[in-house]
PDB file of C-alpha atoms (C1' of nucleotides) in Angstrom:
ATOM      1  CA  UNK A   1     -37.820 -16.163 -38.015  1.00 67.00           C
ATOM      2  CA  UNK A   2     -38.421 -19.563 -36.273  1.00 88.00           C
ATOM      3  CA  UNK A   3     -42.347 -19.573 -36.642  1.00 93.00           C
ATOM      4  CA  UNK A   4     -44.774 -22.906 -36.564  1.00 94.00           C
ATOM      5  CA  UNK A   5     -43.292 -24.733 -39.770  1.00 93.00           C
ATOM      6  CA  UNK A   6     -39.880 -24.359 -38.442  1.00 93.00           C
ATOM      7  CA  UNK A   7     -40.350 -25.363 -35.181  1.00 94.00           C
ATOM      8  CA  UNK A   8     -41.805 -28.554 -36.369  1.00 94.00           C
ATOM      9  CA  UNK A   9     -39.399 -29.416 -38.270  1.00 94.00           C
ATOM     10  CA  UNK A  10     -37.265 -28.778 -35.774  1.00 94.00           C
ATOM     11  CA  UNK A  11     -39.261 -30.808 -33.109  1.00 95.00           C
ATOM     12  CA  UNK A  12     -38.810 -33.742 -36.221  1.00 95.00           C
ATOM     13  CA  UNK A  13     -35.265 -33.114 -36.112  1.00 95.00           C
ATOM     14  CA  UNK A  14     -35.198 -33.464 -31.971  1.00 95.00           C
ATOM     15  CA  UNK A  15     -37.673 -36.834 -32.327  1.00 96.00           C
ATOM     16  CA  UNK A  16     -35.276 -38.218 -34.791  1.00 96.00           C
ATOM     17  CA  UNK A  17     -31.911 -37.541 -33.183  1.00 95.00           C
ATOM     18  CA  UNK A  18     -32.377 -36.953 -29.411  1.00 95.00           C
ATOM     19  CA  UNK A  19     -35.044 -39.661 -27.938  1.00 96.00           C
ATOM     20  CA  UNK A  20     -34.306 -42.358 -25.311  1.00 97.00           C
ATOM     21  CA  UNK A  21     -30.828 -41.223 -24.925  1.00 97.00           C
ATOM     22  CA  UNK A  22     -29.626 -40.751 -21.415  1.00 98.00           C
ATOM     23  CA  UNK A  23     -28.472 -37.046 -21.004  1.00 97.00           C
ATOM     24  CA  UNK A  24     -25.104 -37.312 -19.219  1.00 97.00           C
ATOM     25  CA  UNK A  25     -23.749 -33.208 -19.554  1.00 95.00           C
ATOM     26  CA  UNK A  26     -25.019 -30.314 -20.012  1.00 95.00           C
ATOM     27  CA  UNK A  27     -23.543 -26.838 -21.018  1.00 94.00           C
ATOM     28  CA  UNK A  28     -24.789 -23.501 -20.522  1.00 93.00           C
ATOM     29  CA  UNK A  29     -22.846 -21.028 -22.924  1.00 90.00           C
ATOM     30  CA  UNK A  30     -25.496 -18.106 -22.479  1.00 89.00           C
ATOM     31  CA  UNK A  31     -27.007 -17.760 -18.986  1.00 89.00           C
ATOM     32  CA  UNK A  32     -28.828 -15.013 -20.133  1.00 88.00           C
ATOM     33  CA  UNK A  33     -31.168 -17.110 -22.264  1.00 91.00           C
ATOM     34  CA  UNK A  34     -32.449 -19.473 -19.664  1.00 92.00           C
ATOM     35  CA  UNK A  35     -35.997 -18.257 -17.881  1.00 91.00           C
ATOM     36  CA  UNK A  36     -37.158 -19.209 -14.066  1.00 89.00           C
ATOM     37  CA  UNK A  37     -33.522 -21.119 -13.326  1.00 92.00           C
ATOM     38  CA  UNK A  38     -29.704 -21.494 -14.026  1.00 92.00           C
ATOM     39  CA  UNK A  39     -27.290 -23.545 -15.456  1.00 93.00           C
ATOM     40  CA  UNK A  40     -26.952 -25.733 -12.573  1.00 94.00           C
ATOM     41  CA  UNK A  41     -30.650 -25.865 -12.297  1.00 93.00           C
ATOM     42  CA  UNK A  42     -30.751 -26.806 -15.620  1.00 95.00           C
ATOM     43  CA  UNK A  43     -28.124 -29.522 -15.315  1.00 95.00           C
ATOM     44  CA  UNK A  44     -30.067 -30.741 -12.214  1.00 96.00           C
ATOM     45  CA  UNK A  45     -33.136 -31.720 -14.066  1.00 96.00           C
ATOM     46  CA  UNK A  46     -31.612 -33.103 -17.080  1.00 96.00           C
ATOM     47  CA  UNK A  47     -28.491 -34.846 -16.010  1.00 97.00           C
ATOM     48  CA  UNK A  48     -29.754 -38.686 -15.832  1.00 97.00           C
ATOM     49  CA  UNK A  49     -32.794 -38.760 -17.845  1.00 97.00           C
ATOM     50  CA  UNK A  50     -33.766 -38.990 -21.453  1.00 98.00           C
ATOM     51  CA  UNK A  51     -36.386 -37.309 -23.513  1.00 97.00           C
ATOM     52  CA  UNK A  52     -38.993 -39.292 -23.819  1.00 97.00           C
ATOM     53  CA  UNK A  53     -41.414 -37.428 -26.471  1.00 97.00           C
ATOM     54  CA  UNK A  54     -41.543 -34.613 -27.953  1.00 96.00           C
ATOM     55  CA  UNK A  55     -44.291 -31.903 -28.575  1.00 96.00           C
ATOM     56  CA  UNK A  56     -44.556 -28.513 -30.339  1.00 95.00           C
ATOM     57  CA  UNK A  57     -47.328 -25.238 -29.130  1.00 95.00           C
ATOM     58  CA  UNK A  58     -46.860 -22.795 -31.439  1.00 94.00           C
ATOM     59  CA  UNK A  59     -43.629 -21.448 -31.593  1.00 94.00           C
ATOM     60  CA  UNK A  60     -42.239 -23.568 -28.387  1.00 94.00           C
ATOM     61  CA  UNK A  61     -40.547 -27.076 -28.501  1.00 95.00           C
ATOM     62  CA  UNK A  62     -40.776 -29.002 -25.843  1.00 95.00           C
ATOM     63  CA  UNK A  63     -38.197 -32.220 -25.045  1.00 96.00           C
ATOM     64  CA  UNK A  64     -40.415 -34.417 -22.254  1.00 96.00           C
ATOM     65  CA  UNK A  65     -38.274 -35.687 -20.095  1.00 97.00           C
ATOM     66  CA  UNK A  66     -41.519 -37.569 -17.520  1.00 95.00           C
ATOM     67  CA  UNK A  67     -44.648 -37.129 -16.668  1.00 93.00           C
ATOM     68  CA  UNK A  68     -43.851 -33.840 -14.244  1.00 94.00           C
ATOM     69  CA  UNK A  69     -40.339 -32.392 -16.540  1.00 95.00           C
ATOM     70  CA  UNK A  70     -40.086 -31.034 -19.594  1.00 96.00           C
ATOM     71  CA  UNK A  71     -37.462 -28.669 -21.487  1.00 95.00           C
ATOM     72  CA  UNK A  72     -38.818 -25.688 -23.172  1.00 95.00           C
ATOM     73  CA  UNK A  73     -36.880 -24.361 -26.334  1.00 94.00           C
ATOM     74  CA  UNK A  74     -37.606 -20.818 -27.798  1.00 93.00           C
ATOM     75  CA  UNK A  75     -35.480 -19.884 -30.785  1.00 90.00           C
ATOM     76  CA  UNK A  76     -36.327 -16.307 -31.014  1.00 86.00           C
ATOM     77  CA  UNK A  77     -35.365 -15.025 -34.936  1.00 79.00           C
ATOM     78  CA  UNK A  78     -32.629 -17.037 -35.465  1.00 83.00           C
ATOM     79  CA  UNK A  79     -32.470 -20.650 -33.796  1.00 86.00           C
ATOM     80  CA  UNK A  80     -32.059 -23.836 -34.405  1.00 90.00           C
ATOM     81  CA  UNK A  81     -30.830 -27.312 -33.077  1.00 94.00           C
ATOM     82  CA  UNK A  82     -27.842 -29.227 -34.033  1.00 94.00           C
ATOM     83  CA  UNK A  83     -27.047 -32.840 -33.500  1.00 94.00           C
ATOM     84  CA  UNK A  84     -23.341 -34.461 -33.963  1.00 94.00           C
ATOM     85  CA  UNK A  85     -21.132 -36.547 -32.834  1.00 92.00           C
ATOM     86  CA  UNK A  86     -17.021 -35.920 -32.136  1.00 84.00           C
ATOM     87  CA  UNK A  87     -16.835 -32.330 -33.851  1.00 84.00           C
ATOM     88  CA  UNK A  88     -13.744 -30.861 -33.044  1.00 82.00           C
ATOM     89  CA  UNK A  89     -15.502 -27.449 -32.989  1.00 85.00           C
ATOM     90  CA  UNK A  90     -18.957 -26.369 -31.950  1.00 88.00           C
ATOM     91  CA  UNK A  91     -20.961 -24.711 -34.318  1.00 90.00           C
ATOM     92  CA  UNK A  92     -20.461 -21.141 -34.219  1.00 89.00           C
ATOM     93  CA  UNK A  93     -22.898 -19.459 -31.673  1.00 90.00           C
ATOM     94  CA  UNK A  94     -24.211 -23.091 -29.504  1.00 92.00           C
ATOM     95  CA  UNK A  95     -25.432 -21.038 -26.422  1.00 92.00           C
ATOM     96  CA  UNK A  96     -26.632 -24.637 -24.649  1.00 94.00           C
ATOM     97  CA  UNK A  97     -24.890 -28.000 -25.249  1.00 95.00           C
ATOM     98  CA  UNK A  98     -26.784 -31.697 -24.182  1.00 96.00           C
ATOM     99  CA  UNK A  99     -24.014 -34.450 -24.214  1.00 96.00           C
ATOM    100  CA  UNK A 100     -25.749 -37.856 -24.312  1.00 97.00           C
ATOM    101  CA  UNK A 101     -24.256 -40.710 -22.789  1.00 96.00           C
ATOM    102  CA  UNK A 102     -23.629 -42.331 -26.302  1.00 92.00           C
ATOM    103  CA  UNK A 103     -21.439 -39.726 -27.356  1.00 94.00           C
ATOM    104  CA  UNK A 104     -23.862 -37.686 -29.349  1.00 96.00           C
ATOM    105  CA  UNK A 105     -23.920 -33.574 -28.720  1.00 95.00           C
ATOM    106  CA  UNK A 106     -27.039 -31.640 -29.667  1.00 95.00           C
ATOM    107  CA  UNK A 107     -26.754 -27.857 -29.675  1.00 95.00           C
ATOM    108  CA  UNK A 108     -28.999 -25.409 -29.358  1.00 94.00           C
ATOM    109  CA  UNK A 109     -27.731 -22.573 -32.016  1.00 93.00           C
ATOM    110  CA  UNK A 110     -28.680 -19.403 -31.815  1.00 90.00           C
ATOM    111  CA  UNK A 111     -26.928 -16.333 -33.077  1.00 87.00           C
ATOM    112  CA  UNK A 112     -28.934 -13.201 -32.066  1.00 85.00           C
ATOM    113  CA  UNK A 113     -29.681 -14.865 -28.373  1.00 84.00           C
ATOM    114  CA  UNK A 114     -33.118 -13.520 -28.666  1.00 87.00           C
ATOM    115  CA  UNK A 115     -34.575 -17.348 -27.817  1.00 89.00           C
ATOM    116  CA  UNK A 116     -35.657 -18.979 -24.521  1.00 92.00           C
ATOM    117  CA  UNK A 117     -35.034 -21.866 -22.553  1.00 94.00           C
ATOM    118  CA  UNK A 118     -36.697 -22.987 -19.262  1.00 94.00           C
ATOM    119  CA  UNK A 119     -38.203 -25.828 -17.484  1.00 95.00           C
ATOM    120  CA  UNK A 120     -41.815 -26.487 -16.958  1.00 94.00           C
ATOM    121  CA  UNK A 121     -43.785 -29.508 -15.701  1.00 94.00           C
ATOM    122  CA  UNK A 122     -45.308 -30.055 -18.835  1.00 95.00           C
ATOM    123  CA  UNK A 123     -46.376 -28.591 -22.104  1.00 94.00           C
ATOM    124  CA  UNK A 124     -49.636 -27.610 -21.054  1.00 93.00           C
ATOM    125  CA  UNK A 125     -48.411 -26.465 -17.698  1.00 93.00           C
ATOM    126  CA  UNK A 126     -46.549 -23.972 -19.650  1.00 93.00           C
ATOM    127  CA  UNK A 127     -48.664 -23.090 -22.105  1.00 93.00           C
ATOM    128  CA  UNK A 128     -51.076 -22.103 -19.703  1.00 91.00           C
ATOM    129  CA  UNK A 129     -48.632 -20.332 -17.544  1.00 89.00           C
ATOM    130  CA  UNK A 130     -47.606 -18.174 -20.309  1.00 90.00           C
ATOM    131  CA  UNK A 131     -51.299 -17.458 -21.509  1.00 91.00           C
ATOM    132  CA  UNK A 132     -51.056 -18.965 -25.070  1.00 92.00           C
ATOM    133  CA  UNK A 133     -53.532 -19.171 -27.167  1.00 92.00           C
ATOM    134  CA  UNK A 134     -54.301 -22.284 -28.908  1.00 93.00           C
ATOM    135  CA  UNK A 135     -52.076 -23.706 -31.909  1.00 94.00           C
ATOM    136  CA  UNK A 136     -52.494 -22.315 -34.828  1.00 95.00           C
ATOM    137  CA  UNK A 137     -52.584 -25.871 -36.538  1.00 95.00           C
ATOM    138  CA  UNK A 138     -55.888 -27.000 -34.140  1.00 93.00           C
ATOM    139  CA  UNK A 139     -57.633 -23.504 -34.123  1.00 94.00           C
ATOM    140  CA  UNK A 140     -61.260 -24.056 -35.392  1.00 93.00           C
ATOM    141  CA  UNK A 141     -63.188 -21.889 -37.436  1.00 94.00           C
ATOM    142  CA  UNK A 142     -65.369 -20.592 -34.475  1.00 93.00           C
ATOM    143  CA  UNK A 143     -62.425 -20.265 -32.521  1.00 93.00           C
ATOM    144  CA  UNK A 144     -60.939 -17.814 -35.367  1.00 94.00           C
ATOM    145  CA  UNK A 145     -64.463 -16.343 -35.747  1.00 92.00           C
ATOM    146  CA  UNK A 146     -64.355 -15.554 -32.158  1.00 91.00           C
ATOM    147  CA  UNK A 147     -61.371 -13.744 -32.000  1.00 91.00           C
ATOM    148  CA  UNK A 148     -61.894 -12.372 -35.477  1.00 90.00           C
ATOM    149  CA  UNK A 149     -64.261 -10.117 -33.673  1.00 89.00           C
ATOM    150  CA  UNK A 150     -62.431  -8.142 -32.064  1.00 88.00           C
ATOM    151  CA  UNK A 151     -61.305  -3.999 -33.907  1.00 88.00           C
ATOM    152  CA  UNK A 152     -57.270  -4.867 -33.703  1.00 90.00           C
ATOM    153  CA  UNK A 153     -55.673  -5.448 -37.168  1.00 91.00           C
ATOM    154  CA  UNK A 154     -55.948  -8.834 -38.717  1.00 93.00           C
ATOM    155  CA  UNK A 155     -51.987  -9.092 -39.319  1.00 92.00           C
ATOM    156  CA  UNK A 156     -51.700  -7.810 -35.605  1.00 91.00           C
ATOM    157  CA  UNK A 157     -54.107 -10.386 -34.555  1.00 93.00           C
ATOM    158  CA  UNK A 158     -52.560 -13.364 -36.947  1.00 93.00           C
ATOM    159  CA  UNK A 159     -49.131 -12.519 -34.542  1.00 92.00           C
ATOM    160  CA  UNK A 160     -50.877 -12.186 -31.257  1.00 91.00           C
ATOM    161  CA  UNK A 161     -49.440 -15.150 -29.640  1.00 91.00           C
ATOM    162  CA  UNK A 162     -52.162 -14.918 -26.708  1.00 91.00           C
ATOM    163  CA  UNK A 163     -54.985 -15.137 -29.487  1.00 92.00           C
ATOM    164  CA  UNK A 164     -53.066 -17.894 -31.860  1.00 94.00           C
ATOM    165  CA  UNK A 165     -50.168 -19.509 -31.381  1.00 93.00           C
ATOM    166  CA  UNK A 166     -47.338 -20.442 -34.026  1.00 93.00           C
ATOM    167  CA  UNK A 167     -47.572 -17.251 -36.310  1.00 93.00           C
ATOM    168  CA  UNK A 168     -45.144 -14.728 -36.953  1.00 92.00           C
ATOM    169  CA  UNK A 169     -44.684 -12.085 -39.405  1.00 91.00           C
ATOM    170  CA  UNK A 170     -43.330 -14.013 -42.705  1.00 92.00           C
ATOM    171  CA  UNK A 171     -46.186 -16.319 -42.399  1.00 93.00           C
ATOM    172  CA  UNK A 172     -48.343 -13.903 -41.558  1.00 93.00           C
ATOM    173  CA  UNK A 173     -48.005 -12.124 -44.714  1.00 93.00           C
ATOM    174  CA  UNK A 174     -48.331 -15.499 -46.303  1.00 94.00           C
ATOM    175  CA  UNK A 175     -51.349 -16.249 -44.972  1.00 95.00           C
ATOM    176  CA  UNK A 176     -52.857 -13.054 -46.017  1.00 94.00           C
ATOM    177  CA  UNK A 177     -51.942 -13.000 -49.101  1.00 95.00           C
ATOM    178  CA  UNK A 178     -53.339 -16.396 -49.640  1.00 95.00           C
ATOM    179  CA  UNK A 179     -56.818 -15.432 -48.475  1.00 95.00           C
ATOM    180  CA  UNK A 180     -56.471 -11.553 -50.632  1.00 95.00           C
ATOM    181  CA  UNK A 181     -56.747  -9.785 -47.316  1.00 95.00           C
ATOM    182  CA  UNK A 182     -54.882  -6.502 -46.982  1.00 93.00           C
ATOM    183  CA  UNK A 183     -52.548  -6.423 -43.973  1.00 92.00           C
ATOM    184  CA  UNK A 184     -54.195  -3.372 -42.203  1.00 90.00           C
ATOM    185  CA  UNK A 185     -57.746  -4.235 -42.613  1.00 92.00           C
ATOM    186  CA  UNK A 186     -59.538  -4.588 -39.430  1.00 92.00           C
ATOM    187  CA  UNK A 187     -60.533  -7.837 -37.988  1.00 93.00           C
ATOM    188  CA  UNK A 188     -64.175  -6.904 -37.231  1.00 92.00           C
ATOM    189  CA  UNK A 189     -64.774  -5.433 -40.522  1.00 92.00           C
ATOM    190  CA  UNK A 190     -63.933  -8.671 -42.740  1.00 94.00           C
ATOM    191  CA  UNK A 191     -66.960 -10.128 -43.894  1.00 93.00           C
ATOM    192  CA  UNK A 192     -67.356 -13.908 -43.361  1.00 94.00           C
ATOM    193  CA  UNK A 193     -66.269 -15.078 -46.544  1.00 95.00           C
ATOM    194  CA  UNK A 194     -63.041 -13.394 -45.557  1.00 94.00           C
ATOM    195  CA  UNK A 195     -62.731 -15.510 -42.531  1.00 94.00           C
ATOM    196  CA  UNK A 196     -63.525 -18.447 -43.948  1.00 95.00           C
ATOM    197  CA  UNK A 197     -60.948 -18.005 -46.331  1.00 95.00           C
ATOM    198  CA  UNK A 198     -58.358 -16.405 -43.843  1.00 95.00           C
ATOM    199  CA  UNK A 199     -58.705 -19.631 -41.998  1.00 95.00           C
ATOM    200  CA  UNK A 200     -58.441 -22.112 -44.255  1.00 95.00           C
ATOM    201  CA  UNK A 201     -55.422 -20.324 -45.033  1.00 95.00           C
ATOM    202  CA  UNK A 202     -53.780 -20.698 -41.916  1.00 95.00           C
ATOM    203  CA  UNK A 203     -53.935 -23.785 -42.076  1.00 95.00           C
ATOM    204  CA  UNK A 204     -53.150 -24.414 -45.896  1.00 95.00           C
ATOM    205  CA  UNK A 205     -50.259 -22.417 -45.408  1.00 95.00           C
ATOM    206  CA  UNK A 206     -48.660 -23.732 -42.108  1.00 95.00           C
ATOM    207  CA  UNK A 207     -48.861 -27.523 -44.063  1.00 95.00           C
ATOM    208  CA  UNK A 208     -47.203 -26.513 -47.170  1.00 95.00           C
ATOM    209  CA  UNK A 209     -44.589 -25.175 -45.375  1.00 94.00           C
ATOM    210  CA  UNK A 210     -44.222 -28.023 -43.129  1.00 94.00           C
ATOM    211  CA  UNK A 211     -44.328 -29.943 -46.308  1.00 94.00           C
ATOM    212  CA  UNK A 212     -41.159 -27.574 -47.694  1.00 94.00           C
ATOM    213  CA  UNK A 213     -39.486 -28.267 -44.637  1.00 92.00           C
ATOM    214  CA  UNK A 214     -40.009 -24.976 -44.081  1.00 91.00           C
ATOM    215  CA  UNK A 215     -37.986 -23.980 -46.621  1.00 90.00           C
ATOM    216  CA  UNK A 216     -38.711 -20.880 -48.994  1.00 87.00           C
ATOM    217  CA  UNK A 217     -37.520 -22.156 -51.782  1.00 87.00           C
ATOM    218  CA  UNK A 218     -39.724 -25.640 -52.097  1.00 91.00           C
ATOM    219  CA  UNK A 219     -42.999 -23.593 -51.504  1.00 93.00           C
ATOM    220  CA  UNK A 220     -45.665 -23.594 -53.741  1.00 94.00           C
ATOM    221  CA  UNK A 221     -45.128 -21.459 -56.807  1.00 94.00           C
ATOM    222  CA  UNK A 222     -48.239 -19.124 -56.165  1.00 95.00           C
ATOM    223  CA  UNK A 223     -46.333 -18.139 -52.397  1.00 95.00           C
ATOM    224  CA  UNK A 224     -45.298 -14.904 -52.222  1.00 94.00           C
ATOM    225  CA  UNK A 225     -42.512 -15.860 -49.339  1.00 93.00           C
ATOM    226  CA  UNK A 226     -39.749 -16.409 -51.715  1.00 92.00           C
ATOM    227  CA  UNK A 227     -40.920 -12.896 -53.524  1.00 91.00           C
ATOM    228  CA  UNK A 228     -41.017 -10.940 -50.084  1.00 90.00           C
ATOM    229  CA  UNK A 229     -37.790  -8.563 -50.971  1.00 87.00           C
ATOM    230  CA  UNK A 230     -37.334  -5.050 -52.313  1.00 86.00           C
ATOM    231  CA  UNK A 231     -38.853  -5.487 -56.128  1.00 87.00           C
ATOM    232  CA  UNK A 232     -40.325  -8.972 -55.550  1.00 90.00           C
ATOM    233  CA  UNK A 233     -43.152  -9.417 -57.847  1.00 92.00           C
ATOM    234  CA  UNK A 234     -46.706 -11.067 -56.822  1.00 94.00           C
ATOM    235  CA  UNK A 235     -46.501 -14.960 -58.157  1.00 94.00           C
ATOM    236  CA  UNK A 236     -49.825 -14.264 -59.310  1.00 95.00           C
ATOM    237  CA  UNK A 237     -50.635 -11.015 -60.761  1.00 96.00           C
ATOM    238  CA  UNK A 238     -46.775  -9.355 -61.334  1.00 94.00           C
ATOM    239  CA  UNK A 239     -47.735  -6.427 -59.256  1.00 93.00           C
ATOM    240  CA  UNK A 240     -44.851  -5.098 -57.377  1.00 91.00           C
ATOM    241  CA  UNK A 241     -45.064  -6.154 -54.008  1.00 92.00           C
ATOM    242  CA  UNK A 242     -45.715  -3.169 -50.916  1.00 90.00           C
ATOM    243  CA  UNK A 243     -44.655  -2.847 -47.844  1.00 89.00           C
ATOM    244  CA  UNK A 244     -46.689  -0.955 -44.827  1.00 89.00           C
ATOM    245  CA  UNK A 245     -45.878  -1.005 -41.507  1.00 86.00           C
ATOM    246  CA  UNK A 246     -48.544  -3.124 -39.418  1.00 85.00           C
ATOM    247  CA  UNK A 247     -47.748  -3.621 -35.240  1.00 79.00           C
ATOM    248  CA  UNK A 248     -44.118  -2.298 -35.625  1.00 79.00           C
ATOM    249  CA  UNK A 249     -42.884  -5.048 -38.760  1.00 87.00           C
ATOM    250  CA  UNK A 250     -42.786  -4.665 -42.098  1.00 89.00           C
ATOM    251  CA  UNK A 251     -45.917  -6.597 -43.527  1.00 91.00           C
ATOM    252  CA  UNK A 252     -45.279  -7.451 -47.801  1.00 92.00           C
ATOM    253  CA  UNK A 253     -48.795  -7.776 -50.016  1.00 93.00           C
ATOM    254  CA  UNK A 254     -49.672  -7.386 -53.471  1.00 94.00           C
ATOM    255  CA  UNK A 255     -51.638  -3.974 -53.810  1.00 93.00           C
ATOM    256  CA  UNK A 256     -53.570  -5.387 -56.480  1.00 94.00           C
ATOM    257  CA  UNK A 257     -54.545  -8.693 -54.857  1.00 95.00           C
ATOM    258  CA  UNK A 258     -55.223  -7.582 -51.611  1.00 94.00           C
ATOM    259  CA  UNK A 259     -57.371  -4.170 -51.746  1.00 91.00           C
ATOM    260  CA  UNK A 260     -57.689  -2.266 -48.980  1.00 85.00           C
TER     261      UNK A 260
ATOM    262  C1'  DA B   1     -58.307  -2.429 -25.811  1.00 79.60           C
ATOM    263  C1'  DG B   2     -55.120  -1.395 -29.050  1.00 79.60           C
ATOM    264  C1'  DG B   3     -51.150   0.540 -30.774  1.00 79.60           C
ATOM    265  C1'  DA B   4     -46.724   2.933 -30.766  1.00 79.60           C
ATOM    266  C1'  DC B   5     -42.357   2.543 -29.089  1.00 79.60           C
ATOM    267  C1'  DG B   6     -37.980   0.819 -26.995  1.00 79.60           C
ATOM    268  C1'  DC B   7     -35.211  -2.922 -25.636  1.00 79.60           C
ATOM    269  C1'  DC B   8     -32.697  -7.232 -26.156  1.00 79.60           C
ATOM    270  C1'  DC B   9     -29.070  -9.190 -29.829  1.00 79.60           C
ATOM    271  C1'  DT B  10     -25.793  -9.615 -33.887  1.00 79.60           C
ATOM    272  C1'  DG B  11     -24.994 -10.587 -38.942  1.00 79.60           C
ATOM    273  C1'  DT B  12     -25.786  -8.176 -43.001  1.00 79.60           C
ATOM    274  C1'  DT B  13     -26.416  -4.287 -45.796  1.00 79.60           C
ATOM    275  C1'  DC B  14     -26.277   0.424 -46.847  1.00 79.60           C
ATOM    276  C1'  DG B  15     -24.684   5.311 -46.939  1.00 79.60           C
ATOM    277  C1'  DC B  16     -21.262   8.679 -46.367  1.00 79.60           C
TER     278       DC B  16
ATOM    279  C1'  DT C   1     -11.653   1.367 -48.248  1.00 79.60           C
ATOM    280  C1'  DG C   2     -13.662   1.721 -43.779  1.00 79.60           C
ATOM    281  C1'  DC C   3     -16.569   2.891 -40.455  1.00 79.60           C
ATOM    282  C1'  DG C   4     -20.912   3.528 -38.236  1.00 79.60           C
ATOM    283  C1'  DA C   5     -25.920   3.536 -38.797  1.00 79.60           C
ATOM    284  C1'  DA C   6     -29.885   1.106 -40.036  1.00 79.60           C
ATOM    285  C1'  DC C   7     -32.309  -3.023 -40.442  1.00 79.60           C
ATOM    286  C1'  DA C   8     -34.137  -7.667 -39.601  1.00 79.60           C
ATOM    287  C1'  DG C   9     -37.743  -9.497 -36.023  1.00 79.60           C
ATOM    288  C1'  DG C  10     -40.061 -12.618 -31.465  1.00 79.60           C
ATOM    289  C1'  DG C  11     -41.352 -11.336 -27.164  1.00 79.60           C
ATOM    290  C1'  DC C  12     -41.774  -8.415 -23.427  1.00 79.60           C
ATOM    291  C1'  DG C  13     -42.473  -4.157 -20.921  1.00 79.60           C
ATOM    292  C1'  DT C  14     -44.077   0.678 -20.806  1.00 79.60           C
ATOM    293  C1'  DC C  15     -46.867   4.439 -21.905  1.00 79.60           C
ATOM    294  C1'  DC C  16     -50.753   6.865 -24.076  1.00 79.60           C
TER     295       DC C  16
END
DNA sequence: AGGACGCCCTGTTCGC
DNA sequence: TGCGAACAGGGCGTCC
């Protein structure tokens, strides 16, 4: 679930708690999750230094530790970070543990084990090493144009993490519902008010959920996020909400909103 | 190229 | 009541 919004607040979370603290420990609970090294690996590049920044590309975190190290957090569906100091129990499910030398523990939580860590030389080292497209937050109009041409299906194309960055399925749906574009329509064949619309409302959408905190519940009122359940009713019309099946998720619209 | 599918993983929900 | 199946989904790999 961990898309854009949450991953900035959870790179907010890191610059508040974690910076300028010397990293004295480190804990690797889940060896399966790191990528490209181990926990000793790990420990070998952190031990000793302190992140110094912070930065976010899409749905990846990144804790800079200098100008050639960086850590690289993926939370998969269900991730997040904890910071604490002196609990006499982890939280349930910390698969990596950072012990600063002030005492403080941050966790990296994650309950399914479907995220990611690694080490890269920097975030743009990374991003281009795993093909990324750009943020979703800095994509331009011409840039979504662009890619806009292409036959896939927009909500396949909103996810494609090689086209845009930062998108997943929830906000997906979001963001199509927003701009009254049906899930399955084909990128090629919107017309170019459709775009327009579709990306302004990538970015509307992305910002008010920062905004929430990325919380469903302090979303705007005309969001269909906090409606997307079995009998969920569109905020703006009371149509029932749908479900179709669009690049192997569920996508949720309003059948009345967003025509085919 | 695009899409369908399976896999990873586990907490929750559903059906028998 | 209790158990197992199905489901959720980000990312990756495979196949058509």
């Amino acid at each position: 679930m961990p898309e854009l919004p949450d991953v900035e607040v959870c790179r907010r979370y890191l610059t508040a708690t974690a910076l300028h603290q010397r990293i004295a420990h480190t804990r690797v609970a889940a060896p399966a999750l790191l990528a490209g090294t181990t926990p000793q690996g790990l420990g070998r590049v952190l031990k000793g230094r302190a992140f110094t920044d912070t930065a976010r590309h899409g749905k990846y975190l990144f804790g800079i530790l200098d100008r050639d190290h960086c850590l690289v957090l993926h939370f998969g569906m269900t991730g997040e970070l904890q910071y604490f100091r002196h609990r006499t129990a982890l939280p349930a499910h910390t698969q990596c543990l950072l012990r600063f030398a002030g005492g403080f523990d941050l966790a990296y939580v994650a309950p399914r084990k479907l995220g990611r860590i690694a080490l890269a030389d920097s975030p743009a080292a990374f991003v281009q090493d795993q093909g990324l497209g750009p943020d979703a937050l800095t994509l331009t109009e011409a840039q979504f144009a662009e890619l806009a041409s292409r036959r896939a299906q927009i909500k396949c194309l909103l996810m494609d993490q090689r086209r845009i960055a930062g998108i997943g399925n929830l906000y997906s749906d979001e963001i199509l519902f927003q701009a009254r574009v049906h899930p399955r329509c084909r990128a090629a064949d919107l017309d170019a008010a459709q775009l327009r619309g579709l990306h302004r409302a990538i970015g509307h959408v992305l910002q008010a959920a920062i905004a929430a905190h990325a919380d469903a519940q302090h979303l705007p009122g005309d969001f269909l996020l906090p409606q997307r359940r079995p009998g969920g009713r569109c905020p703006r019309c009371d149509s029932t909400l749908q479900t179709v099946q669009a690049a192997g998720r569920s996508a949720w619209f309003c059948p009345r909103c967003q025509p085919r």
